[in-house]
Coordinates of C-alpha atoms in Angstrom, one line a residue:
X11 CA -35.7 -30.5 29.1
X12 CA -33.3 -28.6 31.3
X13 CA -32.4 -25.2 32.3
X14 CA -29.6 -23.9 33.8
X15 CA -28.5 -20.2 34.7
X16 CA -26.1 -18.8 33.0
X17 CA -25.6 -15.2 33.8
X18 CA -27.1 -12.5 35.9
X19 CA -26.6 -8.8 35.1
X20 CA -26.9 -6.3 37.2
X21 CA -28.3 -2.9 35.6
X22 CA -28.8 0.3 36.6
X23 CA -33.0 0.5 36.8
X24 CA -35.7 -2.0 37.0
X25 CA -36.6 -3.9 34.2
X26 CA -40.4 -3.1 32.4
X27 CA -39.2 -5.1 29.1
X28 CA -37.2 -7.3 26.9
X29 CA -36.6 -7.7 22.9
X30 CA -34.1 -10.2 21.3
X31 CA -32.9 -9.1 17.7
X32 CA -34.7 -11.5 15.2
X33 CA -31.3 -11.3 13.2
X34 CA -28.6 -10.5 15.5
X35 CA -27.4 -11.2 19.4
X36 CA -28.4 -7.8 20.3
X37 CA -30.9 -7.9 23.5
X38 CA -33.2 -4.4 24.1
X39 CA -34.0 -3.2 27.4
X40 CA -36.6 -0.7 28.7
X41 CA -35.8 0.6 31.8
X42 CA -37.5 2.6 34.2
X43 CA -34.7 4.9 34.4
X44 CA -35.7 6.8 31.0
X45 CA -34.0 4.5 28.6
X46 CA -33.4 1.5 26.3
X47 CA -30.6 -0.3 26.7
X48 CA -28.8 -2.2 24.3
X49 CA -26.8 -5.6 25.1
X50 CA -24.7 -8.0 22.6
X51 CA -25.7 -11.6 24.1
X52 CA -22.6 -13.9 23.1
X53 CA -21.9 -17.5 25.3
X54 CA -22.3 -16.7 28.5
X55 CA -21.6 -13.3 29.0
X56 CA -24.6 -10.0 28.2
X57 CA -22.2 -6.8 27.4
X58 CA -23.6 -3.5 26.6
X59 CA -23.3 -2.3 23.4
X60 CA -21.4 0.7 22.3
X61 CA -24.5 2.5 21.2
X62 CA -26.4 1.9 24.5
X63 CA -28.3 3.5 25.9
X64 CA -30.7 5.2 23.8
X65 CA -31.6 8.1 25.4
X66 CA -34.8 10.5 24.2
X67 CA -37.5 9.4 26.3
X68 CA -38.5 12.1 29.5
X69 CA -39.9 9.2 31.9
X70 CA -39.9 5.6 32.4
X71 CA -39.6 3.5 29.3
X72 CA -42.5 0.4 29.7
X73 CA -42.0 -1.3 26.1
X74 CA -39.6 -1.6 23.3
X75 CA -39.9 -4.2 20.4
X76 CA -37.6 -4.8 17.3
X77 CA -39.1 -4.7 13.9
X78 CA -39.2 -8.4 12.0
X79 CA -35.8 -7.7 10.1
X80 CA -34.0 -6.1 12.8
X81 CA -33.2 -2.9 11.4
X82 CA -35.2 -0.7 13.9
X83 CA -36.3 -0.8 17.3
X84 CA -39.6 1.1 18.6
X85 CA -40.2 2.1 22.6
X86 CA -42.9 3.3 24.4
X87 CA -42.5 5.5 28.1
X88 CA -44.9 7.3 30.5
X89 CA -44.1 10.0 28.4
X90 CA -47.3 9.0 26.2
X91 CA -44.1 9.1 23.2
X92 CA -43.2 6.3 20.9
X93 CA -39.8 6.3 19.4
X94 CA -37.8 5.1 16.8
X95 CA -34.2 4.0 16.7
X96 CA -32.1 3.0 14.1
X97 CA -29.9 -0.1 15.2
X98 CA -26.9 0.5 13.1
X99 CA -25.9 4.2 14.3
X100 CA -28.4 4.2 17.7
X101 CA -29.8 7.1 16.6
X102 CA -33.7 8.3 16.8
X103 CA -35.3 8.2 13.2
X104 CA -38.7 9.3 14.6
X105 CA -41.3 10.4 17.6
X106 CA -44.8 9.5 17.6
X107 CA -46.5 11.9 20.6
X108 CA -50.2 11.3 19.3
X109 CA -51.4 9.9 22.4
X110 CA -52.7 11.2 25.7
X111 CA -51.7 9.0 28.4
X112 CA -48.6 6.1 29.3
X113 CA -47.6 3.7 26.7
X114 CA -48.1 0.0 27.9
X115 CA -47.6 -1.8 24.7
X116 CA -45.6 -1.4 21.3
X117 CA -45.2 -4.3 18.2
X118 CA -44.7 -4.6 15.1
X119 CA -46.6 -6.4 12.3
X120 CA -45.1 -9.9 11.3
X121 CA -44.5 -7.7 7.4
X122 CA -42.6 -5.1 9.3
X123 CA -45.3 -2.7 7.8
X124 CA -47.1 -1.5 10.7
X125 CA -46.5 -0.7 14.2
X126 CA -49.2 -0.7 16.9
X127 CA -49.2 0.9 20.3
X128 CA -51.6 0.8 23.3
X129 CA -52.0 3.3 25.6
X130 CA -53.6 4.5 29.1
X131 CA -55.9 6.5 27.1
X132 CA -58.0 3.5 26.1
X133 CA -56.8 3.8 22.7
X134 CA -54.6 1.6 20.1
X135 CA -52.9 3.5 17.2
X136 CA -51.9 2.1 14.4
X137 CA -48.5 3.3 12.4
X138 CA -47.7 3.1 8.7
X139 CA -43.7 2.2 9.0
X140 CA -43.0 3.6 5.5
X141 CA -44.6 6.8 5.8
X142 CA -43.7 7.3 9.7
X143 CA -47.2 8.6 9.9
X144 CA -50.8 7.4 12.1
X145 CA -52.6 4.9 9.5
X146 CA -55.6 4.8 12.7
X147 CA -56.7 5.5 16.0
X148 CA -58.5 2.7 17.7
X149 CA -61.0 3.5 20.6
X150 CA -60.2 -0.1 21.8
X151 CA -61.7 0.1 25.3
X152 CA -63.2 1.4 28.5
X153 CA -60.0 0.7 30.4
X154 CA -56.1 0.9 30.3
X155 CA -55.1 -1.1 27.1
X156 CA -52.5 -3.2 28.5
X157 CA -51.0 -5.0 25.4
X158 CA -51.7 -6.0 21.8
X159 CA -50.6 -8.5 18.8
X160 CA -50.6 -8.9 15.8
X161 CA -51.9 -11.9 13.7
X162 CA -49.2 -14.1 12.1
X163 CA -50.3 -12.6 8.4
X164 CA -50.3 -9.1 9.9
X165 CA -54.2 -8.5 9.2
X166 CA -56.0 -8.3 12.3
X167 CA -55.2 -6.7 15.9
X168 CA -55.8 -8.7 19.4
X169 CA -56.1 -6.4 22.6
X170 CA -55.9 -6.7 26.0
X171 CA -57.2 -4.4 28.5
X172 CA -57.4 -3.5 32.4
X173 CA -60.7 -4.4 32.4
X174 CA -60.1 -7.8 31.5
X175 CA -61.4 -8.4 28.0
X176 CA -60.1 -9.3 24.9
X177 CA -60.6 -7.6 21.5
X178 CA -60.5 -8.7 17.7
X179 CA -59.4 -6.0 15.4
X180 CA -59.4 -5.8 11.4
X181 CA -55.9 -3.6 11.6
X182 CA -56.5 -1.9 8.0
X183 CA -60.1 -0.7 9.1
X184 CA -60.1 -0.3 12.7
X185 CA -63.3 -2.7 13.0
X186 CA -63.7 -4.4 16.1
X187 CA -64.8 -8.2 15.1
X188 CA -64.9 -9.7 18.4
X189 CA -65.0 -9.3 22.1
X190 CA -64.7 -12.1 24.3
X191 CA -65.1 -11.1 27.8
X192 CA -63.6 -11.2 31.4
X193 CA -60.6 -13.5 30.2
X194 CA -58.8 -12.4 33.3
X195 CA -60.3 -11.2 36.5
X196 CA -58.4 -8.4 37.1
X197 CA -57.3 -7.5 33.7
X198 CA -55.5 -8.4 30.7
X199 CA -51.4 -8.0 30.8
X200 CA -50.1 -9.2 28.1
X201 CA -50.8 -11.9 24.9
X202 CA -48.6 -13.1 22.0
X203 CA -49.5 -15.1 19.2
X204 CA -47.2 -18.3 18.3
X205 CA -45.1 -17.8 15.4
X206 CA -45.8 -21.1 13.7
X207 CA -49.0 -22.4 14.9
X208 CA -51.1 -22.5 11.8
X209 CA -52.0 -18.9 10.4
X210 CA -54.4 -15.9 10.6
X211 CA -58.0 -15.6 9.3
X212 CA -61.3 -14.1 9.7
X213 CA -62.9 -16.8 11.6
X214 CA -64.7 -16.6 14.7
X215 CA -62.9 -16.5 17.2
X216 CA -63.2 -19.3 19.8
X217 CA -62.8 -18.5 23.3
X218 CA -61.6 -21.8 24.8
X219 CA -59.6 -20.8 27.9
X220 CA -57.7 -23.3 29.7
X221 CA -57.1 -21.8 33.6
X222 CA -53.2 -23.0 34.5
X223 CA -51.7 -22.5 37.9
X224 CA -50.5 -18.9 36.1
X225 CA -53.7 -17.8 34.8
X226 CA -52.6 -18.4 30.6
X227 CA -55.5 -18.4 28.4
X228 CA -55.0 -20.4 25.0
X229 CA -57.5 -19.4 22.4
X230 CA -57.7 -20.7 18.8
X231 CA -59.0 -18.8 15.9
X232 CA -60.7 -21.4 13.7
X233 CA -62.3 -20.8 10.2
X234 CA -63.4 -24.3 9.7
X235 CA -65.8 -23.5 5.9
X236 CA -62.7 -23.6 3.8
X237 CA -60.1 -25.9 6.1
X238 CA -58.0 -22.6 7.2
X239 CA -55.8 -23.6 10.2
X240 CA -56.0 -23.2 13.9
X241 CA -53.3 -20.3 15.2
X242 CA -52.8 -19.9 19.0
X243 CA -52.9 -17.0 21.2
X244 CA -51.6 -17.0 25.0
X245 CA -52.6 -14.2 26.8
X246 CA -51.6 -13.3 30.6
X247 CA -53.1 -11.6 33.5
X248 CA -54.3 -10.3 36.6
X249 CA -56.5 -13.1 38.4
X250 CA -57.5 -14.6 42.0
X251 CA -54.2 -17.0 42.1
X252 CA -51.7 -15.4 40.4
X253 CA -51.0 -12.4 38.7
X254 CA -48.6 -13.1 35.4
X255 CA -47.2 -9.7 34.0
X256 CA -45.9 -11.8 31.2
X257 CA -46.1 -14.3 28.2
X258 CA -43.8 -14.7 25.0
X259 CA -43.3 -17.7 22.4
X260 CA -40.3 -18.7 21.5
X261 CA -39.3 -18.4 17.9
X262 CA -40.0 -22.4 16.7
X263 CA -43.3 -22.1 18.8
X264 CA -42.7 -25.2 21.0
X265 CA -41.9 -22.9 24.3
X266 CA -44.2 -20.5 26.3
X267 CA -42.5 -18.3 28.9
X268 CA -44.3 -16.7 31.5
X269 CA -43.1 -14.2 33.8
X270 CA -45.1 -13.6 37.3
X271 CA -45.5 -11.2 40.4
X272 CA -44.5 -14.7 42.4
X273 CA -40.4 -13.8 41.6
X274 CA -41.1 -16.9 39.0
X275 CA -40.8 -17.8 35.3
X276 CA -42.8 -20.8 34.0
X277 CA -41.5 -22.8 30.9
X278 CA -44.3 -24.4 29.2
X279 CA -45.4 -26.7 26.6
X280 CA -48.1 -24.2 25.1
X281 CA -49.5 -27.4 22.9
X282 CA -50.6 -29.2 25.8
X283 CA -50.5 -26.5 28.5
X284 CA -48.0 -28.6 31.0
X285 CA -45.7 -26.9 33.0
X286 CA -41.9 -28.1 32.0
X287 CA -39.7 -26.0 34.5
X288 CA -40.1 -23.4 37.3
X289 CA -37.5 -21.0 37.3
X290 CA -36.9 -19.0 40.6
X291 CA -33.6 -17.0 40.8
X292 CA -34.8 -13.0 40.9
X293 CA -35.7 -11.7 44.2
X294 CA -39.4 -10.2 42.9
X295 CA -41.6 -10.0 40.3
X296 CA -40.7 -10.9 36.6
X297 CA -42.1 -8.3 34.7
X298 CA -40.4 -9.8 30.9
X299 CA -39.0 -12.7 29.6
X300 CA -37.4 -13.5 25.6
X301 CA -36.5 -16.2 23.6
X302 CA -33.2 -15.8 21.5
X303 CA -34.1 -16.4 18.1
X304 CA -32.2 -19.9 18.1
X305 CA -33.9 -21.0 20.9
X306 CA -31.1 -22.2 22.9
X307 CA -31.6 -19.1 25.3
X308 CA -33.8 -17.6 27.8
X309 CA -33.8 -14.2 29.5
X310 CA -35.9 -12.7 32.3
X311 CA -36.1 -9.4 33.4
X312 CA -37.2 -7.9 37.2
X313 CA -37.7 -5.5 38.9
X314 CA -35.1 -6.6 41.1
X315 CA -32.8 -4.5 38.8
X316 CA -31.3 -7.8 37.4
X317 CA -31.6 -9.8 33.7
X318 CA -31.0 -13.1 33.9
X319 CA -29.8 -15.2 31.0
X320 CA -30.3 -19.5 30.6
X321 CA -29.1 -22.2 28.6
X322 CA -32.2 -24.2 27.3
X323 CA -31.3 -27.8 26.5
X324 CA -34.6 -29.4 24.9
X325 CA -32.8 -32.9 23.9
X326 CA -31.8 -34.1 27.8
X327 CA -34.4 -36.3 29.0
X328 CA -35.7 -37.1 25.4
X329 CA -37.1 -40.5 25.5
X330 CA -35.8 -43.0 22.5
X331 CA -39.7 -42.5 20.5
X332 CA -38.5 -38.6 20.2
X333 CA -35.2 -39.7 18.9
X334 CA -36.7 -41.6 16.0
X335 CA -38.4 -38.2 14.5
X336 CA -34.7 -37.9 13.6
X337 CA -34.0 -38.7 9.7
X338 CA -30.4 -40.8 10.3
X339 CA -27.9 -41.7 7.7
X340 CA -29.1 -45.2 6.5
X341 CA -32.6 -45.0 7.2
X342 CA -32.8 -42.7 4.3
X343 CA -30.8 -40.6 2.3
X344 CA -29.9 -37.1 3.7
X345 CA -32.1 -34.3 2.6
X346 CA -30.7 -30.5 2.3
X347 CA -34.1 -29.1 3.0
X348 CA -38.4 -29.6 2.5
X349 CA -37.6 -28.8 -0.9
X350 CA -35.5 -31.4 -2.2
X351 CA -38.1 -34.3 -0.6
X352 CA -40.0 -36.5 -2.8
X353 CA -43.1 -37.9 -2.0
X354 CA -41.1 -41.6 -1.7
X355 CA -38.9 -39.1 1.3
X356 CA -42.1 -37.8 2.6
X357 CA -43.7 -41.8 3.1
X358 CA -40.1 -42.6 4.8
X359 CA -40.0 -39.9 7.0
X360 CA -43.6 -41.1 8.7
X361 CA -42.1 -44.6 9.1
X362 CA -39.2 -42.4 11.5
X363 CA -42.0 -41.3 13.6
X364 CA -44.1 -44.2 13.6
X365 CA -46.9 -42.5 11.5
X366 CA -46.4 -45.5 8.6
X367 CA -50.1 -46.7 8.5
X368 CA -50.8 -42.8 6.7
X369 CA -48.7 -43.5 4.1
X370 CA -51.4 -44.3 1.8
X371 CA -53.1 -41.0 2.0
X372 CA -50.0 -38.9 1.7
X373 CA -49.2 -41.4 -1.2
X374 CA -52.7 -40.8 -2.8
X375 CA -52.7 -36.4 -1.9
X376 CA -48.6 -36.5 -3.7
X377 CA -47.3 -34.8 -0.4
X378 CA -43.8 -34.1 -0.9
X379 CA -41.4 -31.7 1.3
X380 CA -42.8 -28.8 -0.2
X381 CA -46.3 -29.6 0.7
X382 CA -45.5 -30.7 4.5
X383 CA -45.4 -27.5 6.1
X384 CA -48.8 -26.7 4.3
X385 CA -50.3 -29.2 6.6
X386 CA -52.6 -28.1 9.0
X387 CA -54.6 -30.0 11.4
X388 CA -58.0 -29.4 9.6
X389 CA -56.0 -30.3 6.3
X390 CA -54.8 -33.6 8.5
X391 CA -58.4 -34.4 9.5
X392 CA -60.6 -33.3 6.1
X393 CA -58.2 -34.3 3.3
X394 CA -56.3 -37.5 4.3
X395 CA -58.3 -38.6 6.9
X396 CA -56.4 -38.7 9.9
X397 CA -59.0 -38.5 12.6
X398 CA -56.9 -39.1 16.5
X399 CA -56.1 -35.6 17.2
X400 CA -53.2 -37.2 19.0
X401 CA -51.7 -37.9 15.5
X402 CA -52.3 -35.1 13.6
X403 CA -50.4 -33.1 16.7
X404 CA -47.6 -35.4 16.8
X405 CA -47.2 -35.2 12.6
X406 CA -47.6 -31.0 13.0
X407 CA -45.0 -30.9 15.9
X408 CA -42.2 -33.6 13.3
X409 CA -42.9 -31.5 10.6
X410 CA -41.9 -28.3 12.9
X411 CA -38.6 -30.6 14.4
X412 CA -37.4 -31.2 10.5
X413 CA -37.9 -28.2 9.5
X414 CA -36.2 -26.5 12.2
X415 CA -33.1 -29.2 11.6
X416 CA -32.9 -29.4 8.2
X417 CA -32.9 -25.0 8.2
X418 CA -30.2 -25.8 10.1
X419 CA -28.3 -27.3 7.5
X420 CA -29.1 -25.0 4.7
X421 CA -26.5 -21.9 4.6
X422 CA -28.3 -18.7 5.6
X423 CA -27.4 -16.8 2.3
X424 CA -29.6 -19.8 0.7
X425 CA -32.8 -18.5 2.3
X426 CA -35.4 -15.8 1.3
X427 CA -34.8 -12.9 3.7
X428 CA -38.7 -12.6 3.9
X429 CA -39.8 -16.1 3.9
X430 CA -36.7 -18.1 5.2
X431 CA -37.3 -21.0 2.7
X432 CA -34.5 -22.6 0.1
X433 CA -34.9 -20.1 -2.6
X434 CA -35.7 -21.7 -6.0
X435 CA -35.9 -18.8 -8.1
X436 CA -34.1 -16.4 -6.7
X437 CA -33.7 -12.4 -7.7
X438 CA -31.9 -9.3 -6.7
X439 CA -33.6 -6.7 -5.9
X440 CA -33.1 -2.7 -6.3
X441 CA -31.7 -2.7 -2.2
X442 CA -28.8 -5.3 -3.3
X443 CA -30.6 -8.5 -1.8
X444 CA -32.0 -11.6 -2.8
X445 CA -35.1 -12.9 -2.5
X446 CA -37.5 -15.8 -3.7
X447 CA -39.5 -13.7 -6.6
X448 CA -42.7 -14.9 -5.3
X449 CA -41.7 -13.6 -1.8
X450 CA -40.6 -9.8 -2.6
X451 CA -43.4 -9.9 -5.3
X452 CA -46.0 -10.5 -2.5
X453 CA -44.4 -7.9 -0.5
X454 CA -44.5 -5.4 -3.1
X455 CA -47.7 -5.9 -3.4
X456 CA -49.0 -5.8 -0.2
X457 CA -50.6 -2.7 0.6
X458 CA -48.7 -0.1 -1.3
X459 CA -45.5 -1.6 0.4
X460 CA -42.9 0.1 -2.1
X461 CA -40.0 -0.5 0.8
X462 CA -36.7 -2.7 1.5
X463 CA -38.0 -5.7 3.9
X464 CA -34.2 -5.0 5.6
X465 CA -33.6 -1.8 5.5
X466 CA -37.1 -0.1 5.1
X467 CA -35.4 2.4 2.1
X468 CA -37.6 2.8 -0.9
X469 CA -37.2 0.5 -3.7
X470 CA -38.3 0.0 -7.2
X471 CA -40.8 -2.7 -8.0
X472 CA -40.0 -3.1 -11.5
X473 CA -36.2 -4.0 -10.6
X474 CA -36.0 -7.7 -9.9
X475 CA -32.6 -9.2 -11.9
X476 CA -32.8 -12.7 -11.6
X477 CA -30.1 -14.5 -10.2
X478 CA -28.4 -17.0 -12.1
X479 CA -25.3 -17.5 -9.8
X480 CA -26.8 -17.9 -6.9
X481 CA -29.7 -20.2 -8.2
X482 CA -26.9 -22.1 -10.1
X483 CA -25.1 -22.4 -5.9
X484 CA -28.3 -23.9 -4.6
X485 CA -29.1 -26.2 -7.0
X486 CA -25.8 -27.9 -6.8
X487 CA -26.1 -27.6 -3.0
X488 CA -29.2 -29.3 -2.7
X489 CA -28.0 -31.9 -5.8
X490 CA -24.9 -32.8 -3.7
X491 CA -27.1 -33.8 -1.0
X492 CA -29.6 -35.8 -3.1
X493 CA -26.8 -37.7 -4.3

């Protein structure tokens, strides 16, 4: 792997945080100046955007976060105010001032359906999006609440607090499940969960901290009974060695980025917890760092007034075993996505990446392209039998590498806005999109959710109009590619 340095900007205040768009090249910045500013990220240059900066908070902006789709952006200031903006005009669609003290921490559910904020006064609150109103006050803990996350399927709440512990929350309830205790010795700064490392449940949580040279703490959730899979939470802090202000995935899962008060950003493997680069180019501490949401890009924020953007290039160095994950013309035919692979593709693909002698089980279980990014490493291990861990983290981490290629491939107005999968049976919905029926079905469903996933209007449940034209685009799509 190999990093190189791109870009510096200089801006007018120090930087407290950083949010890439999910959908676009826009890049958010809280500054301590009073406000957000708002950057279009485009080869190597970082310009501001017309609409920047968004101006509304009184005193130092700490946070700012986009919602899932894009279409909003939420910050948080020393004001004890959390703000709303809407990304196409810049303008504020609301103020939340129900809290008592500075706000350290704002994100927003994985559904776009919630947004939760911690606070100085030891609390977390929880938003409803669609009704812009407080859905709960947390009493979280003793101490400055430093951060928070969500879990991947929105549920549940993990805090982290200046006292140094670690909380499990039931986010619909306000229930505190589990507290694991003195993660960091001087307190908790900040934790993200990975976006693709298995999925949430209500599992005990497992505190099994590995202590790098920056203090990250990975901890799986684990609900072994009914072969639910691991998901993996990095958290960041204050300790004896070092003290990390802060930690972000990027968006395939396969990087960890961690910021420090050392004037260095660590790129990590967050699988094995090894160190890939060190990156030293701001003259002191990093207080936020960001993934672009194709991965190829890393920026780091300071409080050296600068924002610093690199080029990530994962494939130099790659050794000729990682090149054979790589389904080639002739060793198979070319696949358009998970969809369109047949169990006879699936047994093929292992042979690319030397897993061949589990072709019997995968044979036996009927796991096709649809089923491979069910997999899970308790699914790997109970079901077909696949006892190394070694393997069963080398199929997980192929299965991640085709995915992310063959999305690649696939034409973006092909995938579900809400899941990002090859829609198969697609319909329009009452906001003018397209979505897998299952997808905006589930969405509907979910809690009352009676809102656009991308544009967070009201729409009507009972108005899903298949469609036949774009179903009818796919299918030839993927059938050119078969053939």
């Amino acid at each position: 792997m190999a990093v190189d340095l791109i870009s510096t900007l200089n801006v007018p205040s120090e930087v407290n945080c950083l949010s890439f768009s999910p959908v676009r090249h826009l890049l958010a910045i809280a500054f301590g100046n009073k406000t957000v500013g708002i950057y279009n990220i485009q080869d190597r240059e970082i310009r501001e955007n017309p609409m920047s900066p968004l101006i509304g908070h009184t005193y130092s902006v700490n946070t700012c976060a986009f919602s899932p789709f894009g279409t909003m952006l939420a910050s948080g200031a020393t004001d004890y105010a959390v703000c709303l903006w809407d990304i196409k005009s810049g303008g504020n669609i609301a103020s939340f001032e129900n809290h008592t003290n500075s706000i350290r921490k704002v994100v927003f559910s994985p559904n776009s359906s919630l947004l939760a904020s911690a606070s100085g006064d030891q609390t977390i609150k929880v938003w409803d999006m669609s009704g812009r109103r407080l859905l709960k006050s947390i009493q979280a803990h003793d101490a400055t609440v430093n951060t928070c996350c969500f879990t991947p399927d929105s549920n549940y709440i993990v805090s982290g607090a200046f006292d140094g512990h670690i909380k499990l929350w039931q986010a619909s309830t306000g229930r505190c499940l589990q507290t694991v205790f003195d993660c960091h010795d001087l307190g908790v700064n900040d934790c993200q969960f990975s976006p693709t490392f298995g999925s949430a449940s209500e599992g005990n949580l497992k505190h099994d901290m590995q202590q790098q040279q920056d203090q990250l703490a990975y901890q799986e959730n684990i609900k072994t009974m009914d072969g639910t899979v691991h998901y993996l939470l990095a958290t960041c802090g204050s300790d004896m060695l070092a003290n990390v202000w802060c930690v972000v995935f990027s968006a395939n899962g396969k990087l960890l980025a961690s910021g420090s008060g050392d004037k260095s950003v660590i790129v990590w493997d967050p699988l094995h917890g090894e160190a890939l680069q060190k990156l030293t180019a701001h003259a002191s501490f990093v207080t936020s760092c960001a993934f672009s949401l194709d991965n190829s890009i890393l920026v780091t924020g300071s409080n050296d007034r600068t924002v610093k953007m690199w080029r990530l290039n994962m494939h130099q160095g790659q050794t000729n075993s990682t090149n054979k994950q790589q389904i080639r013309d002739g060793d198979t035919k070319v696949i358009a996505s998970l969809q369109a692979m047949s169990v006879d593709d699936t047994c093929n693909w292992l042979k690319t990446i030397g897993m061949e002698m589990y072709e019997k089980q995968f044979r036996h279980h009927q796991i096709n392209g649809s089923a491979l990014p069910t997999l899970t490493s308790i699914s790997l291990l109970r079901e077909l039998r696949i006892e190394p861990l070694g393997h069963r983290n080398q199929i997980l981490r192929a299965i991640q590498e085709l995915k992310d290629r063959l999305d690649d491939s696939i034409p973006d107005e092909f995938l579900c806005p809400i899941s990002r999968e090859v829609m198969t049976d697609p319909v329009v919905a009452s906001d003018g999109y397209s979505y897998q029926r299952q997808a905006i079905e589930s969405w509907l469903n979910g809690g009352n959710r009676l809102t656009s996933p991308m544009t967070n209007a009201p729409i009507q449940a009972s108005l899903l109009i298949p469609n036949k034209t774009l179903k009818s685009v796919i299918q030839k799509h993927l059938d050119s590619h078969r053939n």
